[in-house]
Amino acid sequence: MEVAQQSRKRKAVTHDVPDDSERKISEDEFEIGLHNGILSQDEEEISSSVNEEEDESDLDDDDDDEVEDDSDDQEELGSDEIPSEEDEEDVRRQIVDLKVGGHRASLPGSGAVSEPKDSTTAKDGARYMQSNISELPEENFRPNYTVAEDANGNPRYVYKDIDPIYDSDDSEAPATTNTIGNIPISFYDSYPHIGYNINGKKIMRPAKGEALDALLDSIEVPKGWTGLTDPATGKALEISQEELVMLKKLQMNEVPEDGFDPYPATIEYFTSKTEIMPLSAAPEPKRRFVPSKHEAKRVMKLVRAIREGRILPYKPPSELEEEDPSIKRYDIWANEAPRPDHPMNIAAPKLPPPGYDESYHPPPEYLPDQDEKKAWEEADDEDRDKEYLPTNHDALRKVPGYDRFVKEKFERCLDLYLAPRIRRSKLNVDPESLLPKLPNPDELRPFPTTCATLFRGHSGRVRSLAISPSGIWLASGGDDGTVRIWELLTGRQLWSVRLSADEPVNVVRWRPGHEACILSAAAGESIYMIVPPIVDPELESSSQALLDAGWGYATSNPSTTTSSNGTAKRDPPAQWTRPSASHSDLGVCIQMTVRSTIKALTWHRRGEYFSTVSPTGQTSAIAIHTLSKHLTQHPFKRRLKGLPQTTQFHPSKPLFFVATQRSIRIYDLSKQSLLKTLHPGARWISSLDIHPLGDNLLVGSYDRRLLWHDLDLSTKPYKTLRYHSKAIRAVRYHQGGLPLFADASDDGSLQVFHGKVVGDLMENATIVPLKVLRGHRVTRELGVLDLDWHPREAWVVSAGADGCCRLWT
């Protein structure tokens, strides 16, 4: 074996060469040395130790040492066999590691655990190591780094990359264990191996015999044979004797091993003992729920805070979506070339062209003076008309840099960014088509359109009027204190009487029914029952007999209204007396006096009862009178909320409607209880009327509203109509079966409507405005004060503040 020439001269060191017996180390000692850290397999340590020896001693390289080393190597083989090149190299490496490791064990401060038995052995090992240093290859004496220069010119040591070689034997896993993990064995079907062992070497696939060999193996069943194949190794899977015994016991239903308890103690999860407070996850029944007032207050506070906007609902933060590189986005503003009009083409908004004031040399009329310039500078940015101030320069080269350039460009970018991305096509819709389709007014005839008769005779305002149930006469009352009866078709005055010289006649109403002809009129605090001498004697006598029947009842049943102690007498609700002789000759039969001024009077459909309203009467504001008994009663013992305005009787049910300033109360007369309260939404109710069918209500107000209520629908108005510029004084339904109603306003006009009501609950009422009747003159901010319909025809009569009445047909 050739030994590499050493580059340095070495000094001759005289040491006794140990014998072969001393140098021989058994394999067991070699392994123990490896495990205890005495021996080392690191080649770098060898090279470093050799370099230290070279620095300490300078040995001479001569031929005698080479010959001597060759003879030692030949003796160390100790065999006549000629080793191969690989075996020879392995033996040489082991010998060198053994020698160097022995030398390190003798060095002070080394990590060796064991110490040499005597100093002679350590010296012999050192001498032997020095004598065999020449056997090391030249690579072990070369430095493991190269010297280079860094950026500053200083030397920099560059070490070689460490080659990680895992050559440890500390694993306890068997060498034949397949380490492929969870990888299916089918992945190796196309390879000759089936995996790798712990050292990284391939595990070859076991050879498979022919069919005959498989048959022989099946006949001669070996011990522990299962007929299965281990998928990890590909070999036959055998089980041990203990596993066979356990399998037999399991097949025979025997105990598989000692200490196995087939009948463990039962754990009682549920006992038969009933607990006082059982644990249950069932929800509490509703019968145990008791509402908490404290929680209700807390909830109302939260609801109030939500309504006021102090508590806002939670809005999750918007997540920024990452842009997908596969999605291409195009700049729609990049190409501004003119293109044909198309919904997908959105043109960028253009800036207006500059004007004369933006020029560097504008005309003198565009230049501001000192006051305008000072006012522009002192004004805020939001209050300025322009963002710039026109300035004059002699030449373009004298124009300075524009200080608002960046801001204007930024605002321009905002305009482009915030521009709408959707082109909204304008709908070519006729505005009239959006209105509800109403029938043609010509198809809804008959309804009044023209003034047919004019009634003149009152010296002041005509406050009230009424058409007789027969439709022949018209009664009117005014500020002059007179009641006049007219012939409806001709306008001729038939009869008149002055009821009061100081008080105006506020209300005139005919008693319903054809069996008697009685006119009631209210002037001040008095109510007069009149039988006008214009009827035939038979009807006149029956009417007077009806009124005189009450005197007999009052005489036989006198009203004794006394106090609790029986001494002091209270004033009666009303005093029924006979009129004066002058009034009695003119047809006035009864005079009744109440406690306050009467503003409204309404008859019941049977003609037996009528009600009066005195807004200033407080507890006696509303009174119900019985004509056949001459009795008066106040149904409300307490003061109503709000001033009462008017009352009405239901046309078919025992219901009584009372209208105050802002609400309408419906009372059941049979049960004497409040049935419903309507809220029209008006500030001040002026008049009230009920549809002949009784399911709809018409309300007029001083705030120019005409309200239609459906009693079966809601307490709120079904329709709110605003057609007048001033207050509405009176409203009235046609009681003869025609679908008409009208209202009178202070603007001097009457509005006639078509109001169709059907019995089907699924269909709402149809309301169509038909005609505006104008003819009354507005006097002292007052126009039309009252109106009434003919009982059969589509005629309406109106009373105006100008002192006349008009018949519209």
CSV table of C-alpha atoms in Angstrom, one decimal, residues 560-570:
chain,number,residue,atom,x,y,z
A,560,THR,CA,-139.4,66.3,41.4
A,561,THR,CA,-135.7,66.9,41.4
A,562,THR,CA,-134.5,67.3,45.0
A,563,SER,CA,-131.2,67.0,46.8
A,564,SER,CA,-130.1,64.2,49.0
A,565,ASN,CA,-131.5,65.8,52.2
A,566,GLY,CA,-134.8,66.5,50.5
A,567,THR,CA,-134.9,70.3,50.9
A,568,ALA,CA,-133.1,72.1,48.1
A,569,LYS,CA,-134.3,71.5,44.6
A,570,ARG,CA,-132.0,71.3,41.6
